[in-house]
Short mmCIF file of C-alpha atoms in Angstrom, two decimals:
data_model
loop_
_atom_site.label_atom_id
_atom_site.label_comp_id
_atom_site.label_asym_id
_atom_site.label_seq_id
_atom_site.Cartn_x
_atom_site.Cartn_y
_atom_site.Cartn_z
CA UNK A 398 60.56 -211.51 125.93
CA UNK A 399 63.12 -209.52 124.44
CA UNK A 400 61.57 -206.08 125.66
CA UNK A 401 62.71 -206.54 129.53
CA UNK A 402 62.22 -203.51 131.68
CA UNK A 403 65.32 -202.21 133.60
CA UNK A 404 66.26 -198.79 135.67
CA UNK A 405 67.54 -195.75 133.84
CA UNK A 406 70.02 -193.16 135.83
CA UNK A 407 67.77 -190.29 133.98
CA UNK A 408 65.20 -189.30 131.25
CA UNK A 409 66.20 -189.63 127.61
CA UNK A 410 65.88 -186.51 125.71
CA UNK A 411 62.78 -186.40 123.27
CA UNK A 412 64.96 -186.51 119.95
CA UNK A 413 66.79 -189.91 121.08
CA UNK A 414 63.37 -191.52 122.01
CA UNK A 415 62.10 -190.73 118.33
CA UNK A 416 65.45 -192.19 117.10
CA UNK A 417 65.11 -195.16 119.38
CA UNK A 418 61.42 -195.65 118.16
CA UNK A 419 62.66 -195.44 114.67
CA UNK A 420 65.72 -197.40 114.74
CA UNK A 421 65.83 -201.07 113.35
CA UNK A 422 68.09 -203.11 115.39
CA UNK A 423 67.21 -206.24 113.65
CA UNK A 424 68.32 -204.58 110.33
CA UNK A 425 71.62 -203.63 111.55
CA UNK A 426 72.23 -207.03 113.16
CA UNK A 427 71.35 -208.35 109.67
CA UNK A 428 74.25 -205.87 108.30
CA UNK A 429 76.40 -207.22 110.59
CA UNK A 430 75.82 -210.72 110.06
CA UNK A 431 76.27 -210.40 106.25
CA UNK A 432 78.89 -208.47 105.69
CA UNK A 433 82.26 -209.58 105.19
CA UNK A 434 85.59 -208.65 106.80
CA UNK A 435 87.71 -208.48 103.78
CA UNK A 436 88.19 -205.06 103.79
CA UNK A 437 89.59 -205.17 107.41
CA UNK A 438 92.16 -207.89 106.17
CA UNK A 439 93.26 -205.98 103.07
CA UNK A 440 96.95 -204.86 102.98
CA UNK A 441 95.22 -201.47 101.74
CA UNK A 442 93.24 -200.90 104.76
CA UNK A 443 94.02 -202.21 108.47
CA UNK A 444 95.62 -205.60 107.70
CA UNK A 445 93.78 -207.37 110.46
CA UNK A 446 95.14 -210.92 111.30
CA UNK A 447 92.61 -213.86 111.90
CA UNK A 448 92.59 -213.44 115.57
CA UNK A 449 91.69 -209.87 115.42
CA UNK A 450 88.93 -210.71 113.27
CA UNK A 451 87.64 -213.61 115.44
CA UNK A 452 87.76 -210.84 118.43
CA UNK A 453 85.48 -208.69 116.26
CA UNK A 454 83.13 -211.39 115.51
CA UNK A 455 83.23 -212.59 119.04
CA UNK A 456 81.71 -209.21 120.21
CA UNK A 457 79.17 -209.02 117.25
CA UNK A 458 77.71 -212.69 117.93
CA UNK A 459 77.26 -211.54 121.38
CA UNK A 460 75.88 -208.40 120.53
CA UNK A 461 73.50 -210.06 118.19
CA UNK A 462 72.65 -213.51 120.16
CA UNK A 463 72.84 -212.45 123.71
CA UNK A 464 70.82 -208.90 123.88
CA UNK A 465 70.05 -209.26 127.17
CA UNK A 466 73.63 -208.75 128.10
CA UNK A 467 74.73 -205.36 127.76
CA UNK A 468 78.69 -205.74 128.17
CA UNK A 469 81.61 -207.63 126.29
CA UNK A 470 85.33 -207.88 127.24
CA UNK A 471 88.36 -208.35 125.05
CA UNK A 472 91.27 -209.67 126.64
CA UNK A 473 94.44 -209.66 124.34
CA UNK A 474 98.38 -209.67 125.15
CA UNK A 475 100.31 -206.67 125.08
CA UNK A 476 101.35 -205.93 121.31
CA UNK A 477 98.65 -207.96 119.61
CA UNK A 478 96.86 -204.74 118.24
CA UNK A 479 94.13 -204.19 120.63
CA UNK A 480 93.50 -200.69 119.22
CA UNK A 481 93.78 -201.72 115.52
CA UNK A 482 90.96 -204.37 116.31
CA UNK A 483 88.92 -201.96 117.95
CA UNK A 484 89.19 -199.49 115.45
CA UNK A 485 87.79 -202.18 112.82
CA UNK A 486 85.10 -202.89 115.35
CA UNK A 487 84.06 -199.47 115.66
CA UNK A 488 83.65 -198.74 112.24
CA UNK A 489 81.68 -201.88 111.49
CA UNK A 490 79.24 -201.07 114.54
CA UNK A 491 78.77 -197.68 112.94
CA UNK A 492 78.65 -198.56 109.55
CA UNK A 493 76.02 -201.01 110.23
CA UNK A 494 74.00 -198.32 112.06
CA UNK A 495 74.08 -200.51 115.19
CA UNK A 496 74.95 -197.48 117.49
CA UNK A 497 74.09 -193.80 116.80
CA UNK A 498 77.33 -192.52 118.93
CA UNK A 499 79.99 -194.32 120.61
CA UNK A 500 82.26 -192.99 123.34
CA UNK A 501 85.82 -193.99 123.68
CA UNK A 502 86.52 -193.83 127.15
CA UNK A 503 90.20 -194.00 129.06
CA UNK A 504 92.06 -193.11 132.28
CA UNK A 505 94.93 -191.09 130.61
CA UNK A 506 94.94 -188.29 127.90
CA UNK A 507 97.98 -190.05 126.27
CA UNK A 508 95.79 -193.22 125.71
CA UNK A 509 92.98 -191.24 124.23
CA UNK A 510 95.38 -189.22 122.10
CA UNK A 511 96.95 -192.73 120.64
CA UNK A 512 93.46 -193.93 120.13
CA UNK A 513 92.31 -190.80 118.27
CA UNK A 514 95.45 -190.77 116.13
CA UNK A 515 95.37 -194.45 115.03
CA UNK A 516 91.35 -193.90 114.48
CA UNK A 517 92.38 -190.92 112.33
CA UNK A 518 94.97 -192.19 110.44
CA UNK A 519 94.69 -195.47 109.55
CA UNK A 520 92.71 -196.70 106.59
CA UNK A 521 89.58 -198.91 107.07
CA UNK A 522 87.91 -199.07 103.69
CA UNK A 523 88.65 -197.85 99.90
CA UNK A 524 91.70 -196.24 101.20
CA UNK A 525 89.71 -194.13 103.71
CA UNK A 526 90.05 -193.81 107.52
CA UNK A 527 87.07 -193.80 109.73
CA UNK A 528 87.74 -190.01 110.47
CA UNK A 529 87.32 -189.46 106.49
CA UNK A 530 84.01 -191.01 106.55
CA UNK A 531 82.36 -190.03 109.90
CA UNK A 532 82.75 -187.24 112.29
CA UNK A 533 84.36 -187.98 115.60
CA UNK A 534 85.16 -185.44 118.50
CA UNK A 535 88.28 -184.80 120.40
CA UNK A 536 88.64 -184.62 124.16
CA UNK A 537 88.12 -180.95 124.31
CA UNK A 538 84.44 -181.51 123.17
CA UNK A 539 82.04 -181.44 126.19
CA UNK A 540 78.37 -181.89 124.20
CA UNK A 541 78.63 -183.94 121.05
CA UNK A 542 76.73 -182.81 118.19
CA UNK A 543 73.87 -184.84 116.10
CA UNK A 544 76.43 -185.70 113.31
CA UNK A 545 79.04 -186.91 115.68
CA UNK A 546 79.48 -190.49 115.75
CA UNK A 547 82.75 -191.17 117.87
CA UNK A 548 84.01 -189.23 120.90
CA UNK A 549 87.07 -189.53 122.91
CA UNK A 550 87.30 -188.55 126.89
CA UNK A 551 88.98 -189.60 129.89
CA UNK A 552 87.23 -191.15 132.92
CA UNK A 553 88.25 -187.81 135.12
CA UNK A 554 86.65 -185.51 132.87
CA UNK A 555 83.35 -187.58 132.37
CA UNK A 556 83.12 -187.60 135.97
CA UNK A 557 83.39 -183.74 136.28
CA UNK A 558 80.96 -183.35 133.52
CA UNK A 559 78.34 -185.56 134.68
CA UNK A 560 78.60 -185.22 138.83
CA UNK A 561 80.55 -182.11 139.42
CA UNK A 562 79.34 -179.50 136.69
CA UNK A 563 76.93 -176.99 137.20
CA UNK A 564 75.70 -176.97 133.57
CA UNK A 565 73.13 -179.36 132.92
CA UNK A 566 74.59 -182.83 132.58
CA UNK A 567 74.65 -184.99 129.55
CA UNK A 568 71.61 -186.96 128.96
CA UNK A 569 71.57 -191.03 129.59
CA UNK A 570 71.18 -191.65 125.74
CA UNK A 571 74.17 -189.15 124.57
CA UNK A 572 76.05 -192.56 123.87
CA UNK A 573 74.73 -195.83 123.47
CA UNK A 574 78.03 -197.87 123.03
CA UNK A 575 81.16 -197.30 125.66
CA UNK A 576 84.54 -198.49 124.84
CA UNK A 577 86.93 -198.83 127.55
CA UNK A 578 90.70 -199.05 126.99
CA UNK A 579 92.85 -200.51 129.33
CA UNK A 580 89.73 -201.86 131.45
CA UNK A 581 92.05 -203.10 134.34
CA UNK A 582 93.66 -199.99 135.43
CA UNK A 583 92.78 -198.27 138.74
CA UNK A 584 93.68 -195.34 140.86
CA UNK A 585 96.72 -197.23 142.45
CA UNK A 586 98.71 -197.06 138.93
CA UNK A 587 97.68 -193.54 138.03
CA UNK A 588 97.16 -191.59 141.39
CA UNK A 589 99.77 -189.05 140.45
CA UNK A 590 97.51 -188.18 137.43
CA UNK A 591 94.73 -185.59 138.59
CA UNK A 592 93.32 -184.71 135.40
CA UNK A 593 90.61 -182.18 135.22
CA UNK A 594 91.29 -181.36 139.01
CA UNK A 595 89.46 -184.59 139.93
CA UNK A 596 91.18 -186.16 143.03
CA UNK A 597 90.35 -189.74 144.21
CA UNK A 598 90.71 -190.73 147.69
CA UNK A 599 91.84 -194.36 147.15
CA UNK A 600 91.25 -197.15 144.57
CA UNK A 601 87.61 -197.76 145.82
CA UNK A 602 86.90 -194.13 144.93
CA UNK A 603 88.28 -194.30 141.72
CA UNK A 604 86.65 -197.58 140.75
CA UNK A 605 83.22 -196.46 142.35
CA UNK A 606 83.20 -193.12 140.26
CA UNK A 607 84.66 -194.90 137.10
CA UNK A 608 81.40 -197.50 137.43
CA UNK A 609 79.21 -194.32 138.04
CA UNK A 610 80.07 -193.24 134.74
CA UNK A 611 79.47 -196.37 133.05
CA UNK A 612 76.58 -197.01 134.62
CA UNK A 613 75.06 -193.31 134.13
CA UNK A 614 74.69 -193.79 130.15
CA UNK A 615 72.17 -196.64 128.69
CA UNK A 616 74.97 -198.04 126.59
CA UNK A 617 76.32 -201.12 125.53
CA UNK A 618 80.05 -201.40 127.32
CA UNK A 619 83.01 -203.12 125.70
CA UNK A 620 86.06 -203.37 127.86
CA UNK A 621 89.67 -204.42 126.44
CA UNK A 622 92.77 -205.21 128.68
CA UNK A 623 95.57 -207.24 128.53
CA UNK A 624 95.13 -208.28 132.28
CA UNK A 625 91.83 -208.36 133.75
CA UNK A 626 91.45 -207.07 137.41
CA UNK A 627 88.56 -208.27 139.91
CA UNK A 628 86.88 -204.84 139.16
CA UNK A 629 87.09 -205.36 135.43
CA UNK A 630 85.22 -208.84 135.22
CA UNK A 631 82.78 -207.37 137.95
CA UNK A 632 81.84 -204.81 135.70
CA UNK A 633 82.32 -206.49 131.99
CA UNK A 634 81.34 -210.34 133.05
CA UNK A 635 83.83 -213.13 132.05
CA UNK A 636 85.98 -212.49 128.74
CA UNK A 637 84.02 -212.87 125.40
CA UNK A 638 87.41 -213.39 123.48
CA UNK A 639 91.03 -214.10 124.85
CA UNK A 640 94.13 -214.02 123.01
CA UNK A 641 96.88 -214.83 125.34
CA UNK A 642 100.51 -214.16 125.30
CA UNK A 643 101.20 -217.83 125.11
CA UNK A 644 99.32 -218.15 122.17
CA UNK A 645 100.74 -215.36 120.45
CA UNK A 646 104.00 -216.72 120.90
CA UNK A 647 102.83 -219.91 119.58
CA UNK A 648 101.68 -218.01 116.60
CA UNK A 649 105.24 -216.82 116.09
CA UNK A 650 106.03 -214.68 113.32
CA UNK A 651 102.21 -213.30 113.09
CA UNK A 652 102.74 -212.11 116.88
CA UNK A 653 106.28 -210.50 116.20
CA UNK A 654 105.54 -208.74 112.75
CA UNK A 655 102.09 -207.50 114.40
CA UNK A 656 103.81 -205.89 117.21
CA UNK A 657 106.19 -204.37 115.49
CA UNK A 658 103.82 -202.77 112.93
CA UNK A 659 101.70 -201.60 115.99
CA UNK A 660 104.81 -200.22 117.53
CA UNK A 661 105.35 -197.89 114.83
CA UNK A 662 101.61 -197.16 113.99
CA UNK A 663 100.05 -196.53 117.42
#
């Protein structure tokens, strides 16, 4: 009952089939369930606040308890530390070996660069950053190697690599988790940004290509946004966790101090 067939966009590589056969998902889930979060709340680490830990727990709980659903959506108000939250989540998922490689996808190079710098510099555990523990690839890398656990890319560049390149495309197993930053964004807001010479005719064309990228990989999808759009919930479903601006204001000092810290660090 837990092994349900579903269509794929292409073949797995032989190496990934072997890795998939040998992977112990139950053991990885057990590590997530039994490991504490103290290193993420420590002042020598990310210093995450209770609502940020709750966001991470919500995604992990859905991943473990609803395996048939392959997506999650975090809705968090601007200034409440989405990037630091996702930094902690990425580290826990890789540390538990729940996923072999994560793709961090944005629609602008600037957003990818900001997230990369945060993950590269901010300490997560034992005074080490994610980049100090695991290998990650920058935007210029087109094909990750076996040691890569995290890669950054834009939607535009990934569209080009998968559907408009003469090179053999990435296999569907290249990433088994995709994190999408600012999942509400669309062509209307960014039509002046013709990255990688990919031009979208209109918003529907942008969303269609964006969804083609997400559907291509056999991966768990985690969207994060402050303002979900119609296409956001259509792709990721209803929110897995919400932290609204209203709640942030009610929390008062937690919100203002966290926002100030994130403005300087991210």
